Short mmCIF file of C-alpha atoms and ligand atoms in Angstrom, two decimals:
data_model
loop_
_atom_site.label_atom_id
_atom_site.label_comp_id
_atom_site.label_asym_id
_atom_site.label_seq_id
_atom_site.Cartn_x
_atom_site.Cartn_y
_atom_site.Cartn_z
CA UNK F 1 4.27 19.57 -14.82
CA UNK F 2 0.71 20.21 -13.70
CA UNK F 3 -0.31 18.80 -10.34
CA UNK F 4 -3.55 16.88 -10.75
CA UNK F 5 -5.73 16.82 -7.66
CA UNK F 6 -8.58 14.33 -7.15
CA UNK F 7 -10.78 16.94 -5.47
CA UNK F 8 -11.97 20.50 -6.20
CA UNK F 9 -9.86 23.19 -4.54
CA UNK F 10 -12.85 24.68 -2.70
CA UNK F 11 -13.53 21.34 -0.96
CA UNK F 12 -9.89 21.13 0.10
CA UNK F 13 -10.05 24.67 1.50
CA UNK F 14 -13.29 23.72 3.27
CA UNK F 15 -11.58 20.68 4.82
CA UNK F 16 -8.75 22.90 6.08
CA UNK F 17 -11.08 25.41 7.70
CA UNK F 18 -13.31 22.73 9.25
CA UNK F 19 -10.68 20.26 10.47
CA UNK F 20 -7.54 22.42 10.69
CA UNK F 21 -4.21 21.70 9.01
CA UNK F 22 -2.48 19.55 8.15
CA UNK F 23 -5.41 17.40 7.07
CA UNK F 24 -5.60 14.37 4.80
CA UNK F 25 -8.51 14.41 2.36
CA UNK F 26 -9.43 11.25 0.44
CA UNK F 27 -11.74 11.50 -2.56
CA UNK F 28 -14.09 8.53 -2.47
CA UNK F 29 -14.69 8.76 -6.22
CA UNK F 30 -10.97 8.33 -6.89
CA UNK F 31 -10.93 5.19 -4.72
CA UNK F 32 -13.87 3.83 -6.70
CA UNK F 33 -12.21 4.67 -10.03
CA UNK F 34 -8.99 2.91 -9.03
CA UNK F 35 -10.88 -0.13 -7.72
CA UNK F 36 -12.83 -0.33 -10.99
CA UNK F 37 -9.65 -0.11 -13.06
CA UNK F 38 -8.01 -2.84 -11.00
CA UNK F 39 -11.07 -5.06 -11.30
CA UNK F 40 -11.20 -4.56 -15.07
CA UNK F 41 -7.53 -5.56 -15.32
CA UNK F 42 -7.76 -8.52 -12.92
CA UNK F 43 -11.39 -9.67 -13.21
CA UNK F 44 -12.89 -12.60 -11.29
CA UNK F 45 -11.84 -15.27 -10.59
CA UNK F 46 -8.71 -13.26 -9.63
CA UNK F 47 -8.79 -12.49 -5.92
CA UNK F 48 -8.03 -8.81 -5.31
CA UNK F 49 -6.84 -8.10 -1.78
CA UNK F 50 -6.05 -4.55 -0.72
CA UNK F 51 -2.69 -4.34 1.03
CA UNK F 52 -3.48 -2.31 4.16
CA UNK F 53 0.12 -1.24 4.66
CA UNK F 54 -0.44 1.41 1.97
CA UNK F 55 -3.16 3.14 3.99
CA UNK F 56 -4.79 1.79 7.13
CA UNK F 57 -7.10 4.71 7.84
CA UNK F 58 -10.27 2.88 8.95
CA UNK F 59 -12.64 4.87 6.74
CA UNK F 60 -10.47 4.22 3.67
CA UNK F 61 -10.22 0.48 4.36
CA UNK F 62 -13.97 0.36 4.91
CA UNK F 63 -14.68 2.02 1.56
CA UNK F 64 -12.33 -0.32 -0.27
CA UNK F 65 -13.98 -3.30 1.42
CA UNK F 66 -17.36 -2.00 0.31
CA UNK F 67 -15.96 -1.67 -3.23
CA UNK F 68 -15.33 -5.43 -3.20
CA UNK F 69 -11.65 -5.55 -2.25
CA UNK F 70 -10.48 -8.25 0.13
CA UNK F 71 -7.73 -7.51 2.67
CA UNK F 72 -4.03 -8.31 2.85
CA UNK F 73 -2.45 -7.65 6.24
CA UNK F 74 0.99 -7.99 7.82
CA UNK F 75 0.20 -7.86 11.54
CA UNK F 76 -2.54 -8.19 14.12
CA UNK F 77 -2.77 -4.39 14.02
CA UNK F 78 -3.64 -4.35 10.32
CA UNK F 79 -5.81 -7.43 10.79
CA UNK F 80 -7.80 -5.59 13.48
CA UNK F 81 -8.14 -2.61 11.12
CA UNK F 82 -9.51 -4.92 8.40
CA UNK F 83 -11.99 -6.49 10.81
CA UNK F 84 -13.11 -3.10 12.08
CA UNK F 85 -13.70 -2.13 8.46
CA UNK F 86 -16.04 -5.12 8.11
CA UNK F 87 -13.70 -7.49 6.27
CA UNK F 88 -14.15 -11.04 7.56
CA UNK F 89 -11.24 -13.42 8.10
CA UNK F 90 -12.36 -15.48 5.10
CA UNK F 91 -11.49 -12.46 2.89
CA UNK F 92 -8.21 -11.65 4.66
CA UNK F 93 -4.68 -12.96 4.06
CA UNK F 94 -1.74 -12.55 6.41
CA UNK F 95 1.79 -12.16 5.05
CA UNK F 96 4.92 -10.22 5.91
CA UNK F 97 8.45 -10.76 7.12
CA UNK F 98 7.78 -9.34 10.57
CA UNK F 99 5.06 -11.62 11.87
CA UNK F 100 5.42 -12.01 15.62
CA UNK F 101 4.74 -15.13 17.65
CA UNK F 102 1.56 -13.33 18.72
CA UNK F 103 0.52 -12.87 15.08
CA UNK F 104 1.04 -16.58 14.36
CA UNK F 105 -0.83 -17.57 17.54
CA UNK F 106 -3.74 -15.33 16.57
CA UNK F 107 -3.92 -16.90 13.10
CA UNK F 108 -3.96 -20.39 14.62
CA UNK F 109 -6.53 -19.40 17.24
CA UNK F 110 -8.86 -17.99 14.55
CA UNK F 111 -8.56 -21.28 12.65
CA UNK F 112 -9.21 -23.31 15.81
CA UNK F 113 -12.30 -21.17 16.44
CA UNK F 114 -13.60 -22.11 12.99
CA UNK F 115 -13.00 -18.63 11.54
CA UNK F 116 -9.70 -19.02 9.65
CA UNK F 117 -7.91 -16.43 7.58
CA UNK F 118 -7.97 -17.20 3.85
CA UNK F 119 -4.30 -18.11 4.18
CA UNK F 120 -1.05 -17.23 5.91
CA UNK F 121 1.92 -16.62 3.58
CA UNK F 122 5.03 -17.96 5.26
CA UNK F 123 8.43 -16.29 4.82
CA UNK F 124 10.95 -18.89 5.94
CA UNK F 125 11.46 -22.48 7.11
CA UNK F 126 11.77 -21.20 10.71
CA UNK F 127 8.46 -19.43 10.49
CA UNK F 128 6.81 -22.52 9.00
CA UNK F 129 8.14 -24.66 11.88
CA UNK F 130 6.84 -22.19 14.45
CA UNK F 131 3.43 -22.04 12.80
CA UNK F 132 3.25 -25.83 12.42
CA UNK F 133 4.01 -26.30 16.12
CA UNK F 134 1.27 -23.89 17.17
CA UNK F 135 -1.18 -25.42 14.69
CA UNK F 136 -0.42 -28.94 15.91
CA UNK F 137 -0.91 -27.90 19.54
CA UNK F 138 -4.26 -26.39 18.61
CA UNK F 139 -5.29 -29.67 16.99
CA UNK F 140 -5.60 -28.26 13.48
CA UNK F 141 -5.82 -30.97 10.83
CA UNK F 142 -7.38 -33.38 13.33
CA UNK F 143 -10.98 -34.43 13.80
CA UNK F 144 -13.32 -31.61 12.83
CA UNK F 145 -10.54 -28.99 12.79
CA UNK F 146 -9.33 -28.42 9.23
CA UNK F 147 -5.67 -27.57 8.68
CA UNK F 148 -4.58 -23.96 8.27
CA UNK F 149 -3.98 -22.96 4.65
CA UNK F 150 -0.52 -21.54 3.95
CA UNK F 151 1.33 -20.15 0.95
CA UNK F 152 5.11 -20.14 0.81
CA UNK F 153 6.82 -16.92 -0.18
CA UNK F 154 9.20 -17.23 -3.07
CA UNK F 155 12.08 -14.81 -3.52
CA UNK F 156 11.78 -14.60 -7.31
CA UNK F 157 15.36 -13.35 -7.74
CA UNK F 158 14.61 -10.75 -10.43
CA UNK F 159 15.78 -7.17 -11.01
CA UNK F 160 12.76 -4.97 -10.33
CA UNK F 161 12.56 -1.69 -12.24
CA UNK F 162 12.08 0.56 -9.23
CA UNK F 163 13.85 2.47 -6.46
CA UNK F 164 16.39 0.18 -4.74
CA UNK F 165 14.54 0.60 -1.47
CA UNK F 166 11.35 -0.78 -3.02
CA UNK F 167 12.87 -3.69 -4.97
CA UNK F 168 12.14 -6.58 -2.66
CA UNK F 169 12.15 -9.30 -5.34
CA UNK F 170 15.88 -9.38 -5.98
CA UNK F 171 17.97 -12.24 -4.72
CA UNK F 172 19.83 -10.23 -2.08
CA UNK F 173 16.66 -9.03 -0.35
CA UNK F 174 15.56 -10.41 3.00
CA UNK F 175 12.17 -11.49 1.65
CA UNK F 176 11.01 -15.00 0.86
CA UNK F 177 12.70 -18.31 0.15
CA UNK F 178 14.82 -19.40 -2.79
CA UNK F 179 13.34 -22.05 -5.07
CA UNK F 180 15.62 -24.61 -3.43
CA UNK F 181 14.65 -23.64 0.11
CA UNK F 182 11.00 -23.53 -0.77
CA UNK F 183 11.05 -26.96 -2.48
CA UNK F 184 12.88 -28.45 0.50
CA UNK F 185 10.27 -27.03 2.87
CA UNK F 186 7.48 -28.60 0.83
CA UNK F 187 9.25 -31.95 0.78
CA UNK F 188 9.76 -31.82 4.55
CA UNK F 189 6.16 -30.94 5.38
CA UNK F 190 4.00 -34.05 5.67
CA UNK F 191 0.68 -34.07 3.87
CA UNK F 192 -2.34 -34.37 6.13
CA UNK F 193 -0.67 -32.36 8.94
CA UNK F 194 -1.84 -29.21 10.73
CA UNK F 195 -0.81 -26.98 7.81
CA UNK F 196 -2.08 -27.34 4.25
CA UNK F 197 0.42 -25.94 1.76
CA UNK F 198 -1.72 -24.34 -0.90
CA UNK F 199 0.78 -22.58 -3.13
CA UNK F 200 3.25 -19.81 -3.77
CA UNK F 201 3.28 -16.14 -2.80
CA UNK F 202 5.60 -13.55 -4.32
CA UNK F 203 6.00 -9.80 -4.47
CA UNK F 204 8.50 -8.17 -6.80
CA UNK F 205 8.58 -4.62 -5.53
CA UNK F 206 6.58 -1.45 -5.34
CA UNK F 207 6.03 1.37 -7.84
CA UNK F 208 7.27 -0.90 -10.66
CA UNK F 209 8.34 1.21 -13.63
CA UNK F 210 8.10 -1.68 -16.14
CA UNK F 211 6.46 -5.09 -16.38
CA UNK F 212 9.53 -7.18 -17.22
CA UNK F 213 10.77 -8.21 -13.77
CA UNK F 214 7.18 -8.81 -12.65
CA UNK F 215 6.53 -11.04 -15.68
CA UNK F 216 9.75 -12.99 -15.00
CA UNK F 217 8.76 -13.45 -11.37
CA UNK F 218 5.25 -14.63 -12.22
CA UNK F 219 6.72 -17.05 -14.76
CA UNK F 220 9.02 -18.45 -12.07
CA UNK F 221 6.18 -18.67 -9.58
CA UNK F 222 3.99 -20.55 -12.06
CA UNK F 223 6.80 -22.93 -13.03
CA UNK F 224 7.64 -23.69 -9.41
CA UNK F 225 3.99 -24.19 -8.52
CA UNK F 226 3.55 -26.61 -11.45
CA UNK F 227 6.62 -28.56 -10.37
CA UNK F 228 5.49 -28.80 -6.76
CA UNK F 229 1.87 -29.55 -7.66
CA UNK F 230 3.02 -32.51 -9.78
CA UNK F 231 4.30 -34.21 -6.64
CA UNK F 232 1.71 -33.23 -4.08
CA UNK F 233 -2.03 -32.66 -3.83
CA UNK F 234 -3.64 -29.36 -2.92
CA UNK F 235 -1.16 -26.87 -4.35
CA UNK F 236 -3.50 -24.70 -6.36
CA UNK F 237 -2.76 -21.04 -5.56
CA UNK F 238 -0.46 -18.30 -6.87
CA UNK F 239 -0.44 -14.87 -5.25
CA UNK F 240 1.51 -12.41 -7.40
CA UNK F 241 1.70 -9.63 -4.80
CA UNK F 242 1.26 -5.94 -5.62
CA UNK F 243 3.52 -3.26 -7.04
CA UNK F 244 1.34 -1.49 -9.64
CA UNK F 245 2.68 2.03 -9.95
CA UNK F 246 1.06 5.44 -10.08
CA UNK F 247 2.26 8.37 -12.17
CA UNK F 248 1.28 10.64 -15.02
CA UNK F 249 -0.72 8.81 -17.69
CA UNK F 250 1.68 7.12 -20.08
CA UNK F 251 4.65 7.37 -17.73
CA UNK F 252 4.04 4.06 -15.93
CA UNK F 253 2.38 0.78 -16.99
CA UNK F 254 -1.25 0.48 -15.84
CA UNK F 255 -2.48 -2.68 -14.04
CA UNK F 256 -3.89 -3.92 -17.36
CA UNK F 257 -0.35 -4.20 -18.76
CA UNK F 258 0.69 -6.43 -15.87
CA UNK F 259 -2.50 -8.45 -16.17
CA UNK F 260 -1.87 -8.89 -19.90
CA UNK F 261 1.52 -10.41 -19.15
CA UNK F 262 -0.05 -12.78 -16.63
CA UNK F 263 -2.74 -13.75 -19.11
CA UNK F 264 -0.11 -14.62 -21.74
CA UNK F 265 1.79 -16.79 -19.27
CA UNK F 266 -1.38 -18.51 -18.08
CA UNK F 267 -2.51 -19.01 -21.68
CA UNK F 268 0.53 -21.20 -22.29
CA UNK F 269 -0.41 -23.63 -19.50
CA UNK F 270 -2.75 -26.56 -20.25
CA UNK F 271 -6.13 -26.00 -18.56
CA UNK F 272 -5.75 -29.10 -16.41
CA UNK F 273 -2.57 -27.67 -14.88
CA UNK F 274 -3.68 -24.09 -14.32
CA UNK F 275 -3.63 -22.86 -10.70
CA UNK F 276 -7.20 -22.86 -9.42
CA UNK F 277 -6.72 -19.64 -7.42
CA UNK F 278 -4.90 -16.51 -8.53
CA UNK F 279 -4.52 -13.50 -6.29
CA UNK F 280 -3.05 -10.03 -6.37
CA UNK F 281 -2.55 -7.68 -3.41
CA UNK F 282 -2.04 -4.10 -4.50
CA UNK F 283 -1.78 -1.21 -2.09
CA UNK F 284 -0.51 1.97 -3.73
CA UNK F 285 -2.53 1.79 -6.93
CA UNK F 286 -5.82 1.82 -5.03
CA UNK F 287 -5.12 4.75 -2.73
CA UNK F 288 -2.18 6.92 -3.83
CA UNK F 289 -3.95 9.40 -6.08
CA UNK F 290 -7.12 9.57 -3.99
CA UNK F 291 -5.64 11.52 -1.07
CA UNK F 292 -4.31 15.03 -0.74
CA UNK F 293 -2.39 16.43 2.18
CA UNK F 294 -3.60 19.99 2.79
CA UNK F 295 -1.04 22.13 4.59
CA UNK F 296 -0.69 25.75 5.63
CA UNK F 297 2.25 28.03 5.01
CA UNK F 298 4.18 28.91 8.18
CA UNK F 299 7.11 30.95 6.82
CA UNK F 300 8.33 32.30 3.48
CA UNK F 301 12.02 33.11 3.29
CA UNK F 302 13.82 34.78 0.38
CA UNK F 303 17.43 33.64 0.47
CA UNK F 304 19.72 35.51 -1.94
CA UNK F 305 21.49 32.94 -4.09
CA UNK F 306 19.16 30.16 -2.89
CA UNK F 307 15.76 31.50 -3.82
CA UNK F 308 12.46 31.15 -2.03
CA UNK F 309 11.96 28.70 0.81
CA UNK F 310 8.38 27.99 1.85
CA UNK F 311 7.93 26.21 5.16
CA UNK F 312 4.57 24.46 5.52
CA UNK F 313 2.96 22.72 8.50
CA UNK F 314 3.14 19.19 7.01
CA UNK F 315 6.38 17.32 6.53
CA UNK F 316 8.20 14.07 7.07
CA UNK F 317 5.93 13.20 9.99
CA UNK F 318 2.92 13.10 7.64
CA UNK F 319 4.52 12.05 4.32
CA UNK F 320 8.04 10.68 4.53
CA UNK F 321 8.30 9.42 0.94
CA UNK F 322 10.21 12.42 -0.50
CA UNK F 323 12.73 12.23 2.34
CA UNK F 324 13.07 8.44 2.31
CA UNK F 325 12.99 7.66 -1.43
CA UNK F 326 13.41 11.04 -3.12
CA UNK F 327 9.81 10.65 -4.29
CA UNK F 328 8.24 13.60 -6.10
CA UNK F 329 4.82 14.74 -4.87
CA UNK F 330 3.29 17.62 -6.82
CA UNK F 331 2.29 20.66 -4.77
CA UNK F 332 -0.39 23.15 -5.82
CA UNK F 333 -1.40 26.36 -4.07
CA UNK F 334 -5.01 26.54 -2.88
CA UNK F 335 -4.65 30.19 -1.89
CA UNK F 336 -2.18 32.91 -2.85
CA UNK F 337 -1.59 35.89 -0.54
CA UNK F 338 -4.84 35.03 1.21
CA UNK F 339 -6.89 34.84 -1.98
CA UNK F 340 -8.53 31.59 -3.09
CA UNK F 341 -7.20 30.16 -6.34
CA UNK F 342 -9.89 28.50 -8.41
CA UNK F 343 -9.04 25.15 -10.03
CA UNK F 344 -8.37 26.76 -13.44
CA UNK F 345 -5.77 29.02 -11.89
CA UNK F 346 -3.96 26.26 -10.07
CA UNK F 347 -1.79 25.46 -13.06
CA UNK F 348 -1.41 28.86 -14.68
CA UNK F 349 -0.50 30.66 -11.48
CA UNK F 350 2.55 28.47 -10.84
CA UNK F 351 5.00 31.22 -11.50
CA UNK F 352 8.01 31.15 -9.21
CA UNK F 353 10.18 28.29 -8.07
CA UNK F 354 10.21 27.53 -4.37
CA UNK F 355 11.68 24.90 -2.16
CA UNK F 356 8.94 23.54 0.06
CA UNK F 357 10.13 22.39 3.46
CA UNK F 358 8.29 20.76 6.34
CA UNK F 359 8.03 21.93 9.96
CA UNK F 360 10.15 19.24 11.57
CA UNK F 361 13.51 20.00 13.17
CA UNK F 362 15.50 18.15 10.51
CA UNK F 363 17.31 19.54 7.49
CA UNK F 364 16.08 16.60 5.41
CA UNK F 365 12.45 17.56 5.98
CA UNK F 366 11.83 18.86 2.46
CA UNK F 367 9.44 18.19 -0.41
CA UNK F 368 11.94 19.64 -2.91
CA UNK F 369 11.39 22.30 -5.57
CA UNK F 370 7.98 23.31 -6.89
CA UNK F 371 6.56 26.11 -9.04
CA UNK F 372 4.21 28.12 -6.83
CA UNK F 373 2.53 31.55 -6.86
CA UNK F 374 3.30 34.23 -4.27
CA UNK F 375 2.65 32.82 -0.81
CA UNK F 376 2.56 34.16 2.72
CA UNK F 377 1.91 32.74 6.17
CA UNK F 378 -1.58 31.27 6.33
CA UNK F 379 -1.84 30.32 2.64
CA UNK F 380 -2.91 26.77 1.84
CA UNK F 381 -1.17 24.23 -0.38
CA UNK F 382 -2.20 20.75 -1.52
CA UNK F 383 0.38 17.97 -1.62
CA UNK F 384 -0.71 15.42 -4.19
CA UNK F 385 -0.74 11.61 -4.36
CA UNK F 386 -0.43 11.35 -0.58
CA UNK F 387 -2.80 8.39 -0.16
CA UNK F 388 -0.23 5.59 -0.27
CA UNK F 389 2.38 5.19 2.46
CA UNK F 390 1.54 8.62 3.88
CA UNK F 391 -0.75 8.18 6.90
CA UNK F 392 0.42 4.59 7.40
CA UNK F 393 4.08 5.67 7.66
CA UNK F 394 3.38 8.75 9.78
CA UNK F 395 5.21 9.38 13.03
CA UNK F 396 4.66 11.58 16.06
CA UNK F 397 8.22 12.95 16.01
CA UNK F 398 8.51 16.43 17.53
CA UNK F 399 5.35 15.69 19.53
CA UNK F 400 3.18 16.03 16.46
CA UNK F 401 -0.14 14.16 16.77
CA UNK F 402 -1.50 12.10 13.85
CA UNK F 403 -3.42 14.43 11.55
CA UNK F 404 -7.17 14.20 10.95
CA UNK F 405 -8.26 12.16 7.95
CA UNK F 406 -11.38 13.15 6.04
CA UNK F 407 -13.35 11.51 3.24
CA UNK F 408 -14.74 13.63 0.43
CA UNK F 409 -17.94 12.07 -0.88
CA UNK F 410 -18.79 12.41 -4.57
CA UNK F 411 -21.51 14.96 -3.66
CA UNK F 412 -18.92 17.20 -2.00
CA UNK F 413 -19.72 16.26 1.60
CA UNK F 414 -16.74 16.01 3.96
CA UNK F 415 -16.96 13.07 6.38
CA UNK F 416 -14.54 12.61 9.31
CA UNK F 417 -12.46 9.48 8.64
CA UNK F 418 -10.15 9.52 11.63
CA UNK F 419 -9.81 12.20 14.30
CA UNK F 420 -6.63 14.05 15.11
CA UNK F 421 -4.39 12.00 17.42
CA UNK F 422 -3.85 12.90 21.05
CA UNK F 423 -1.53 15.81 21.76
CA UNK F 424 0.41 14.03 24.45
CA UNK F 425 1.53 10.44 24.31
CA UNK F 426 1.14 8.05 21.43
N1 LLP D 1 2.45 -7.37 -1.10
C1 LLP D 1 3.60 -7.38 -0.41
C2 LLP D 1 4.16 -8.66 0.03
C3 LLP D 1 4.25 -6.17 -0.13
O1 LLP D 1 5.40 -6.19 0.54
C4 LLP D 1 3.69 -4.95 -0.57
C5 LLP D 1 4.35 -3.67 -0.28
C6 LLP D 1 2.47 -4.99 -1.28
C7 LLP D 1 1.89 -6.23 -1.53
C8 LLP D 1 1.82 -3.76 -1.78
O2 LLP D 1 2.63 -3.13 -2.72
P1 LLP D 1 2.10 -1.88 -3.59
O3 LLP D 1 0.99 -2.39 -4.46
O4 LLP D 1 1.61 -0.85 -2.65
O5 LLP D 1 3.26 -1.45 -4.36
N2 LLP D 1 6.81 2.65 1.58
C9 LLP D 1 7.09 2.45 0.18
C10 LLP D 1 6.43 1.23 -0.38
C11 LLP D 1 6.74 -0.04 0.39
C12 LLP D 1 6.01 -1.24 -0.13
C13 LLP D 1 6.07 -2.36 0.83
N3 LLP D 1 5.43 -3.56 0.38
C14 LLP D 1 6.69 3.72 -0.56
O6 LLP D 1 6.29 4.68 0.07
O7 LLP D 1 6.80 3.77 -1.78
#
């Protein structure tokens, strides 16, 4: 299978020589293409919020903000990254199962200061109680202080078509509330209090291989919202989460397929009962293909009976997905025995199998088997589709600083996006 890169090989080699390796290179044009495809699938009035957990490199978030994406964050850290990228609170939503008391306090403080987040999606009755207490203490919902808007996260109890580790929408997962729990929470929350319950939030899973579980979940979300809205004012919002996959064309459903399912479900609802606000919060789809991890060969070992092992200077510390989920990331050589490979040769020169391993002191630090030309120490390789859950899941294990991140402008210019991390300390 040919590895498709979003950037010309000579620009990737230029990034390696200017910034050193490993280096992450993000093609701005690929971000724009993905944003345009998402917008075409989920046009206004859909709200499209980029889920920063996929990639929180400031320059990347900034570009997506400039492309019209709103922000979806899970912590004050991601919230700060969104703000630094120019995204105002009014375009930012906070969700996530790990919100700390500090995160909740910050959301309440922003609301009390008259600069509220668009909404906070609440995971559990306990979290709602904690948030309500803070909001009441801050006087939200009283006098000239409007209440804080919240969504309630539904566990849609479906069987997502994805890796078990990414299937958060099934009943046994830790995420969200059952329909019964969620309805009870709504019934127990007085209207006119410090929190305004605005609707339902759900997320089925990531890298969804089919639309069926997602469609079932959206159907459940819409039905629950309609039921709740019949008994209470102000419930007007459904957030369907993210999950749109990336892969070879034809191998995975594009966002438009998901949107088509949503449109069919919405089409069956009388206009007067349609949710006023619909939102989606994709991460991977917007960023995965846009970034390449450029690495340098450290060792080439020929092992009789095992074949060729190529050790490169990027591994689980920079891109843990192959090790954590068995994810396949295509690898293409940018040089072979010191000689540049031009883009046309990238595919045809893939002649010998090799296992590509990372530099970390762990046997599991491997990108698996790839077809690669002859390589020696110093040669460059490009690891594809590294833009989602690469930099954001990086670690400094083995004392390895965060790698530099670079943007590749459509005119070929390389712009520093984030400097290399400090050598010592985190
Ligand atoms: N909304 C919620 C509530 C989420 O939990 C997630 C991802 C998203 C949106 C964005 O999902 P996306 O559109 O990116 O699929 N580390 C894994 C993926 C974990 C996804 C976590 N939640 C990976 O490398 O594949």
